[in-house]
Amino acid sequence: MFYKQLKKFPKNFLWGASTSAFQVEGGWDADGKGPSVQDALGARHDDITDFKVASDHYHRYQEDVRLFAEMGLKSYRFSVAWSRVIPDGQGGVNEKGIEFYNNLIDELLRYNIEPILTLYHFDLPQALEERGGWNNRETIDAFVEYSRLVFERFGDRVKYFLTINEQNVMVLHGNALGAQSTKKESYQQAHHMFLAQALSMKLCHELLDDAKIGPAPNIISVYPETCSPEDVIAADNWMAIRCWLYLDMAYHGEYNSLVWAYLCDRGLEPEFQEGDAEILKGAKPDFISINYYATMTVSASRNDGTDVTHREGDQQIMYGEEGVYRAAVNPHLGKTQYSWLIDPVGFRTTLRAVWDKYRLPIMISENGLGQGDELVDGQVDDQYRIDYLTMHIEQMQLALTDGVEIFAYCPWAAMDLVSTHQGYGKRYGFIYIDRDEFDLKELKRIPKKSYFWYKEFINSNS
Ligand code: BGP
């Protein structure tokens, strides 16, 4: 299908950019911050960049926000480090931590940049982890208490909240993020997170009249390798397990029936306590946020013990699962330097599918290209990133023309930051931070070519 004319992005479209606390802030123990699971993970590996200093945004947020403003950002998506504001995860509040986010929010608003606040982005307070983390139902109460604090202290100025970043990635690939859980435990943890999310969304609506809140899983399209009906079913299975479960829970407050059947069949179904079903149904999101990087392609499981494979460097972390799916190669897609697939058309497909299923406005909270950018004569020529983002924005505009309601685009990342598991050399930002993996240098901020491109783009589209 083609259009003679494409729909224009609305004037108030929230062109933005994203970061997360543990990847950008540094100041890991500054002013009373408690450790998070990410700090504990860093301490276990001295061969990878740790998050102690990261991009030192904690100490340089004013300079950073000024640069965001000069880039013309209309929104900025960041996360609050739970253990910065409640060092033990539950109980005492660290006013210094609150002050940091108050200052950051005020600074953003001074430049008319809409703050978009993620409550929880991979950095559970270590104190809670030591008490069982998400296996322990007390973590649900702790999350609700923490949400209340965030809504009460920042809700007078923040209008958009995201609950949990990429819950599906934490559940499916928790090991890559430092968790060591069995599959059974992972689904019990997921159940507790669903409850925490529902309670937090409900509380947000009770406390704040104007605020909007939504989930932020990593949502993609899963293609069948061929038109064999078995491959199609495999793609459908994996799409339900990997993606729809998380949005269905946020929206319907009910387990996707296919996924529930799969969980029961394997003895992975979580334990429900009395009242859980009501809690899950007791809240609805106002919008859906998705992180999109690339699609996946799968074929039918051979069920012969060979489905599970590990493809080094592959973003899809395509392990496969006996009886469910098998990783397949998509010969139609290119890859980034880090072997992540590039599929802008899949972005449009994904946006259409999410809109069709839920009919809620969509925010894109992540999308971007990680590359080992180089600083040459004081400049970074990241034309590849401009090309990547341009292709995705074109497809987003097509989706908009298809009728999908989209209101925000916040590519990853506003500035260079530490990758979740591939160090500082893998850069995503519009702003280069001059540091190496281990040599912090002066952490100078240097706008890349993509910074000037995005500035021009936002300027002519708003
Ligand atoms: C998403 C995470 C982000 C970010 C991004 C890039 O899954 O929400 O925190 O890290 O992916 O991934 P990576 O850092 O592994 O390259």
Coordinates of C-alpha atoms and ligand atoms in Angstrom, one line a residue:
M1 CA 0.0 0.0 0.0
F2 CA 1.3 3.5 -0.7
Y3 CA 0.0 7.0 0.0
K4 CA 0.0 10.0 -2.2
Q5 CA 0.4 12.1 0.9
L6 CA 1.7 11.2 4.3
K7 CA 0.1 12.4 7.5
K8 CA 2.2 15.1 9.2
F9 CA 3.4 14.6 12.8
P10 CA 1.2 16.6 15.1
K11 CA 2.6 20.0 16.2
N12 CA 2.7 18.9 19.9
F13 CA 4.4 15.6 19.1
L14 CA 6.9 14.7 21.9
W15 CA 10.2 14.4 20.0
G16 CA 12.6 13.3 22.7
A17 CA 15.4 11.1 23.8
S18 CA 15.9 8.5 26.5
T19 CA 18.3 7.4 29.2
S20 CA 18.1 5.3 32.4
A21 CA 19.5 6.1 35.8
F22 CA 22.1 3.4 36.3
Q23 CA 23.4 3.8 32.8
V24 CA 23.9 7.6 32.8
E25 CA 24.0 9.0 36.3
G26 CA 27.1 7.7 38.0
G27 CA 27.2 9.0 41.6
W28 CA 26.5 5.4 42.6
D29 CA 26.9 6.0 46.3
A30 CA 26.7 9.8 46.3
D31 CA 24.7 11.7 48.9
G32 CA 23.2 8.6 50.6
K33 CA 22.2 6.5 47.5
G34 CA 21.9 2.8 48.3
P35 CA 23.3 0.1 46.0
S36 CA 21.1 -1.4 43.3
V37 CA 21.5 -4.8 41.7
Q38 CA 23.4 -3.1 39.0
D39 CA 26.0 -1.8 41.4
A40 CA 26.3 -5.4 42.8
L41 CA 26.7 -6.8 39.3
G42 CA 29.4 -4.2 38.5
A43 CA 31.3 -5.1 41.7
R44 CA 31.4 -8.8 40.6
H45 CA 33.0 -8.0 37.3
D46 CA 36.1 -5.8 37.3
D47 CA 36.7 -6.7 33.6
I48 CA 33.7 -4.6 32.4
T49 CA 32.9 -1.0 32.7
D50 CA 31.0 -0.5 35.9
F51 CA 28.3 2.0 36.5
K52 CA 30.1 4.0 39.3
V53 CA 30.7 7.1 37.2
A54 CA 28.8 6.2 33.9
S55 CA 28.3 9.6 32.2
D56 CA 28.4 11.5 35.5
H57 CA 25.0 13.0 34.7
Y58 CA 24.4 13.1 38.4
H59 CA 26.9 15.9 38.7
R60 CA 26.5 17.5 35.3
Y61 CA 22.8 17.4 34.7
Q62 CA 22.6 21.1 34.2
E63 CA 25.0 21.1 31.3
D64 CA 23.3 18.0 29.9
V65 CA 19.8 19.6 30.0
R66 CA 21.1 22.7 28.4
L67 CA 22.5 20.6 25.5
F68 CA 19.1 18.8 25.3
A69 CA 17.4 22.1 25.1
E70 CA 19.8 23.4 22.4
M71 CA 19.0 20.2 20.5
G72 CA 15.4 21.2 20.6
L73 CA 14.1 18.2 22.6
K74 CA 10.4 18.4 23.5
S75 CA 10.6 15.5 25.9
Y76 CA 13.2 13.6 27.9
R77 CA 12.7 10.1 29.2
F78 CA 14.7 9.2 32.3
S79 CA 14.4 6.8 35.2
V80 CA 14.5 7.4 38.9
A81 CA 17.0 5.2 40.7
W82 CA 14.8 3.7 43.3
S83 CA 17.7 3.2 45.7
R84 CA 18.7 6.9 45.3
V85 CA 15.4 8.0 46.8
I86 CA 14.8 5.0 49.2
P87 CA 18.3 3.6 49.8
D88 CA 17.0 0.3 51.3
G89 CA 14.2 -0.1 48.8
Q90 CA 11.7 0.3 51.6
G91 CA 11.5 2.7 54.5
G92 CA 13.6 5.8 55.0
V93 CA 13.6 8.4 52.2
N94 CA 16.8 10.0 51.1
E95 CA 16.0 13.7 50.7
K96 CA 19.2 14.4 48.8
G97 CA 18.1 11.9 46.2
I98 CA 14.7 13.6 45.9
E99 CA 16.4 16.9 45.6
F100 CA 18.4 15.6 42.6
Y101 CA 15.3 14.6 40.7
N102 CA 13.5 17.8 41.7
N103 CA 16.4 19.8 40.3
L104 CA 16.5 17.7 37.1
I105 CA 12.7 18.1 36.5
D106 CA 12.8 21.8 37.2
E107 CA 15.7 22.2 34.9
L108 CA 13.8 20.3 32.1
L109 CA 10.7 22.4 32.6
R110 CA 12.7 25.6 32.5
Y111 CA 13.4 24.7 28.9
N112 CA 9.9 23.4 28.2
I113 CA 11.1 19.9 27.9
E114 CA 8.4 17.4 29.0
P115 CA 9.8 15.0 31.6
I116 CA 8.8 11.3 31.0
L117 CA 9.7 9.4 34.2
T118 CA 10.3 5.6 34.3
L119 CA 9.8 4.2 37.7
Y120 CA 12.0 1.1 37.4
H121 CA 14.7 0.4 34.8
F122 CA 16.6 -2.7 35.7
D123 CA 18.0 -1.4 39.0
L124 CA 16.1 -3.0 41.9
P125 CA 17.6 -1.9 45.3
Q126 CA 20.1 -4.4 46.4
A127 CA 18.6 -4.5 49.9
L128 CA 15.4 -5.8 48.4
E129 CA 17.3 -8.3 46.2
E130 CA 18.9 -9.7 49.3
R131 CA 15.5 -10.3 50.8
G132 CA 14.4 -12.3 47.7
G133 CA 13.9 -9.6 45.2
W134 CA 10.8 -10.1 43.0
N135 CA 10.4 -13.7 44.4
N136 CA 9.3 -12.0 47.6
R137 CA 5.8 -10.6 47.6
E138 CA 7.0 -7.8 49.9
T139 CA 8.7 -6.3 46.9
I140 CA 5.3 -5.6 45.5
D141 CA 4.5 -3.4 48.6
A142 CA 7.9 -1.8 48.4
F143 CA 7.3 -0.8 44.8
V144 CA 3.9 0.6 45.6
E145 CA 5.4 2.6 48.5
Y146 CA 8.1 3.8 46.2
S147 CA 5.6 4.7 43.5
R148 CA 3.6 6.7 46.0
L149 CA 6.7 8.7 46.9
V150 CA 7.5 9.4 43.3
F151 CA 3.9 10.5 42.5
E152 CA 3.7 12.6 45.6
R153 CA 7.0 14.4 45.2
F154 CA 7.2 14.7 41.4
G155 CA 3.6 14.4 40.2
D156 CA 2.9 18.1 40.4
R157 CA 5.3 18.5 37.5
V158 CA 5.6 15.2 35.7
K159 CA 2.6 14.2 33.5
Y160 CA 3.9 11.0 31.9
F161 CA 5.0 7.9 33.9
L162 CA 6.3 4.6 32.7
T163 CA 6.0 1.7 35.1
I164 CA 8.6 -1.0 34.4
N165 CA 11.1 -0.9 31.6
E166 CA 11.3 -4.1 29.5
Q167 CA 9.7 -6.4 32.0
N168 CA 9.8 -9.1 29.3
V169 CA 13.5 -8.8 28.8
M170 CA 14.0 -9.1 32.6
V171 CA 11.9 -12.2 32.7
L172 CA 13.2 -13.9 29.5
H173 CA 16.8 -12.9 29.7
G174 CA 17.3 -12.0 33.3
N175 CA 20.7 -13.8 33.3
A176 CA 22.1 -11.2 30.9
L177 CA 21.0 -8.5 33.5
G178 CA 22.5 -10.3 36.5
A179 CA 19.6 -12.3 37.8
Q180 CA 20.1 -15.9 38.6
S181 CA 16.6 -17.4 38.6
T182 CA 15.0 -20.6 37.3
K183 CA 12.4 -20.3 34.7
K184 CA 9.7 -21.1 37.2
E185 CA 11.0 -18.4 39.5
S186 CA 11.1 -15.9 36.6
Y187 CA 7.4 -16.3 35.9
Q188 CA 6.5 -16.0 39.6
Q189 CA 8.6 -12.8 39.6
A190 CA 6.8 -11.7 36.5
H191 CA 3.5 -12.2 38.3
H192 CA 4.6 -10.1 41.2
M193 CA 5.7 -7.4 38.8
F194 CA 2.3 -7.5 37.1
L195 CA 0.7 -7.0 40.5
A196 CA 3.1 -4.2 41.4
Q197 CA 2.4 -2.5 38.1
A198 CA -1.3 -2.7 38.4
L199 CA -1.3 -1.3 41.9
S200 CA 1.1 1.5 40.9
M201 CA -1.1 2.5 37.9
K202 CA -4.2 2.6 40.1
L203 CA -2.4 4.7 42.7
C204 CA -1.2 7.1 40.0
H205 CA -4.8 7.6 38.9
E206 CA -6.0 8.0 42.5
L207 CA -3.4 10.6 43.4
L208 CA -2.9 12.6 40.2
D209 CA -5.7 14.0 38.1
D210 CA -3.7 14.8 35.0
A211 CA -1.0 12.2 34.9
K212 CA -0.8 9.4 32.4
I213 CA 0.9 6.1 33.0
G214 CA 1.7 3.1 30.9
P215 CA 3.9 0.0 30.7
A216 CA 7.2 -0.1 28.6
P217 CA 8.0 -3.6 27.4
N218 CA 10.3 -4.4 24.5
I219 CA 7.8 -5.1 21.7
I220 CA 8.7 -6.4 18.2
S221 CA 7.2 -8.4 15.4
V222 CA 8.1 -12.1 15.1
Y223 CA 8.3 -13.4 11.5
P224 CA 7.9 -17.0 10.4
E225 CA 10.9 -18.2 8.4
T226 CA 8.7 -19.6 5.7
C227 CA 5.0 -19.8 4.9
S228 CA 4.8 -23.3 6.3
P229 CA 1.9 -23.2 8.7
E230 CA 4.2 -24.8 11.4
D231 CA 6.5 -21.8 11.1
V232 CA 3.6 -19.4 11.3
I233 CA 2.3 -21.1 14.5
A234 CA 5.8 -21.0 16.0
A235 CA 6.0 -17.2 15.2
D236 CA 2.6 -16.8 16.8
N237 CA 3.6 -18.7 19.9
W238 CA 6.7 -16.8 20.4
M239 CA 5.0 -13.5 19.8
A240 CA 2.4 -14.3 22.5
I241 CA 5.1 -15.5 25.0
R242 CA 7.6 -12.8 24.3
C243 CA 5.4 -9.8 23.7
W244 CA 1.6 -10.0 24.1
L245 CA 1.7 -11.5 27.6
Y246 CA 3.2 -8.3 28.9
L247 CA 0.8 -5.9 27.2
D248 CA -2.2 -8.1 27.8
M249 CA -1.5 -8.1 31.5
A250 CA -1.1 -4.3 31.6
Y251 CA -4.3 -3.8 29.5
H252 CA -6.7 -6.6 30.2
G253 CA -5.2 -7.6 33.6
E254 CA -5.5 -11.2 32.5
Y255 CA -3.1 -13.9 31.4
N256 CA -3.1 -14.4 27.6
S257 CA -4.8 -17.8 27.3
L258 CA -2.2 -19.3 25.0
V259 CA 0.6 -18.3 27.3
W260 CA -1.3 -19.6 30.3
A261 CA -1.7 -22.9 28.6
Y262 CA 2.0 -23.0 27.8
L263 CA 2.9 -22.2 31.4
C264 CA 0.6 -24.8 32.9
D265 CA 1.8 -27.4 30.5
R266 CA 5.4 -26.9 31.7
G267 CA 4.6 -26.5 35.3
L268 CA 5.7 -22.8 35.1
E269 CA 2.4 -21.2 36.1
P270 CA 2.8 -18.7 38.9
E271 CA 1.0 -19.0 42.2
F272 CA -2.0 -16.7 42.6
Q273 CA -3.0 -15.5 46.0
E274 CA -6.5 -14.5 46.9
G275 CA -7.2 -11.1 45.5
D276 CA -4.6 -11.2 42.8
A277 CA -7.1 -11.5 40.0
E278 CA -9.0 -8.4 41.2
I279 CA -5.7 -6.4 41.6
L280 CA -4.7 -7.2 38.1
K281 CA -8.0 -6.1 36.7
G282 CA -8.1 -3.1 38.8
A283 CA -6.1 -0.7 36.7
K284 CA -5.7 0.3 33.0
P285 CA -2.9 2.1 31.4
D286 CA -3.5 5.4 29.6
F287 CA -1.1 4.7 26.8
I288 CA 1.3 2.0 25.7
S289 CA 5.0 2.6 25.5
I290 CA 7.3 0.3 23.5
N291 CA 11.0 -0.1 23.1
Y292 CA 11.7 -1.3 19.5
Y293 CA 15.1 -2.3 18.1
A294 CA 14.6 -5.2 15.7
T295 CA 12.3 -8.0 14.7
M296 CA 12.9 -11.8 15.1
T297 CA 12.5 -14.6 12.7
V298 CA 11.7 -18.1 13.8
S299 CA 10.9 -21.5 12.5
A300 CA 9.0 -24.5 14.0
S301 CA 10.7 -26.3 16.8
R302 CA 12.3 -29.5 15.6
N303 CA 11.9 -30.8 19.1
D304 CA 15.0 -33.0 18.8
G305 CA 17.2 -31.3 21.4
T306 CA 18.8 -28.9 18.9
D307 CA 16.4 -25.9 19.1
V308 CA 18.4 -24.1 21.7
T309 CA 21.3 -22.3 20.2
H310 CA 23.4 -19.4 21.2
R311 CA 24.4 -16.8 18.6
E312 CA 27.1 -14.7 20.0
G313 CA 26.5 -11.0 19.7
D314 CA 23.0 -11.4 18.4
Q315 CA 20.7 -8.9 20.0
Q316 CA 17.8 -11.3 19.7
I317 CA 19.5 -13.5 22.3
M318 CA 17.9 -16.3 20.3
Y319 CA 18.2 -19.3 22.4
G320 CA 15.1 -21.0 20.9
E321 CA 12.9 -23.2 23.0
E322 CA 12.2 -26.9 22.6
G323 CA 8.6 -27.3 21.4
V324 CA 8.1 -23.6 20.9
Y325 CA 10.4 -22.1 18.3
R326 CA 13.8 -22.2 16.7
A327 CA 15.9 -19.2 15.8
A328 CA 16.1 -18.6 12.1
V329 CA 18.1 -16.2 9.9
N330 CA 16.3 -13.4 8.0
P331 CA 18.3 -12.9 4.8
H332 CA 16.5 -9.7 4.0
L333 CA 17.9 -7.6 6.9
G334 CA 21.2 -5.9 7.5
K335 CA 23.0 -5.8 10.8
T336 CA 24.7 -3.2 13.0
Q337 CA 28.3 -3.4 14.0
Y338 CA 27.0 -5.2 17.1
S339 CA 25.0 -7.7 15.0
W340 CA 21.7 -6.2 15.9
L341 CA 19.3 -6.5 13.0
I342 CA 18.1 -3.4 11.2
D343 CA 14.4 -3.6 10.3
P344 CA 12.6 -0.2 10.0
V345 CA 9.6 -1.8 8.1
G346 CA 9.2 -4.2 11.1
F347 CA 8.8 -1.1 13.2
R348 CA 5.8 -0.1 11.2
T349 CA 4.4 -3.6 11.4
T350 CA 4.9 -3.6 15.1
L351 CA 3.2 -0.3 15.6
R352 CA 0.2 -1.4 13.6
A353 CA -0.1 -4.6 15.5
V354 CA 0.0 -2.8 18.9
W355 CA -2.6 -0.3 17.8
D356 CA -4.9 -2.9 16.4
K357 CA -4.8 -4.9 19.6
Y358 CA -5.2 -2.2 22.2
R359 CA -6.3 1.1 20.5
L360 CA -4.3 3.2 23.0
P361 CA -1.9 6.0 22.0
I362 CA 1.6 4.8 21.6
M363 CA 4.9 6.2 22.9
I364 CA 8.2 4.9 21.6
S365 CA 10.5 4.9 24.6
E366 CA 13.5 3.4 22.9
N367 CA 14.9 2.8 19.4
G368 CA 18.4 3.4 18.3
L369 CA 21.8 2.2 17.0
G370 CA 24.8 1.2 19.2
Q371 CA 28.1 1.7 17.5
G372 CA 31.7 2.3 18.5
D373 CA 31.7 6.0 17.5
E374 CA 35.0 7.6 17.0
L375 CA 36.1 11.1 17.9
V376 CA 38.2 12.5 15.1
D377 CA 39.6 16.1 15.3
G378 CA 37.0 16.9 18.0
Q379 CA 34.0 15.6 15.9
V380 CA 31.9 12.5 15.6
D381 CA 30.6 11.7 12.2
D382 CA 27.8 9.2 13.0
Q383 CA 26.0 9.3 9.6
Y384 CA 25.1 5.7 10.1
R385 CA 23.0 6.7 13.2
I386 CA 21.3 9.5 11.2
D387 CA 20.5 6.9 8.4
Y388 CA 19.1 4.4 11.0
L389 CA 16.9 7.0 12.7
T390 CA 15.7 8.5 9.5
M391 CA 14.6 5.1 8.2
H392 CA 12.7 4.4 11.4
I393 CA 11.0 7.8 11.5
E394 CA 9.9 7.3 7.9
Q395 CA 8.2 4.1 8.9
M396 CA 6.7 5.7 12.0
Q397 CA 5.2 8.3 9.7
L398 CA 3.8 5.6 7.5
A399 CA 2.3 3.9 10.6
L400 CA 0.8 7.3 11.6
T401 CA -0.7 7.6 8.1
D402 CA -2.0 4.0 8.5
G403 CA -4.0 5.5 11.4
V404 CA -1.9 4.5 14.3
E405 CA -2.0 7.0 17.1
I406 CA 1.6 7.9 18.1
F407 CA 2.4 10.8 20.4
A408 CA 6.1 10.5 21.4
Y409 CA 9.4 9.2 20.0
C410 CA 12.3 9.0 22.4
P411 CA 15.3 7.3 20.8
W412 CA 18.0 5.6 22.8
A413 CA 19.9 7.6 23.8
A414 CA 20.0 11.3 24.6
M415 CA 23.7 11.0 25.3
D416 CA 26.3 8.2 25.4
L417 CA 25.9 5.9 28.4
V418 CA 27.0 2.5 29.6
S419 CA 25.4 -0.4 27.6
T420 CA 23.5 -2.9 29.7
H421 CA 26.2 -5.6 29.1
Q422 CA 28.6 -4.4 26.5
G423 CA 30.5 -1.6 28.1
Y424 CA 31.0 2.1 27.2
G425 CA 32.4 1.5 23.8
K426 CA 29.0 0.7 22.5
R427 CA 27.5 4.1 22.1
Y428 CA 24.0 5.3 21.3
G429 CA 23.9 9.0 22.1
F430 CA 23.4 12.2 20.2
I431 CA 26.0 13.6 22.5
Y432 CA 29.5 12.0 22.7
I433 CA 30.9 11.6 26.2
D434 CA 34.6 11.7 26.0
R435 CA 35.7 8.8 28.2
D436 CA 37.0 5.3 27.4
E437 CA 36.0 2.0 29.0
F438 CA 38.3 2.5 32.0
D439 CA 39.9 5.9 31.4
L440 CA 37.4 8.5 32.5
K441 CA 39.3 11.4 30.9
E442 CA 37.4 14.7 31.4
L443 CA 34.0 13.3 30.4
K444 CA 33.6 16.2 28.0
R445 CA 30.3 16.5 26.2
I446 CA 30.6 16.8 22.4
P447 CA 27.5 17.0 20.2
K448 CA 27.7 14.4 17.3
K449 CA 26.7 15.0 13.8
S450 CA 23.4 13.2 14.6
Y451 CA 22.8 15.9 17.3
F452 CA 22.7 18.7 14.7
W453 CA 20.6 16.5 12.4
Y454 CA 18.0 15.8 15.0
K455 CA 17.9 19.5 16.0
E456 CA 17.2 20.4 12.4
F457 CA 14.6 17.6 12.1
I458 CA 12.7 18.6 15.2
N459 CA 12.8 22.2 14.3
S460 CA 11.2 21.5 10.9
N461 CA 8.6 19.0 12.3
S462 CA 7.2 20.9 15.2
Ligands
BGP1 C1 17.2 -1.8 26.1 C2 17.3 -1.3 27.5 C3 18.2 -0.1 27.6 C4 19.4 -0.1 26.7 C5 19.1 -0.6 25.3 C6 20.4 -1.0 24.5 O1 16.9 -3.2 26.2 O2 16.1 -0.9 28.0 O3 18.6 0.0 29.0 O4 20.5 -0.6 27.3 O5 18.3 -1.8 25.3 O6 20.9 -2.2 24.9 P1 22.4 -2.5 25.2 O7 22.8 -1.5 26.2 O8 22.5 -3.9 25.7 O9 23.1 -2.3 23.9

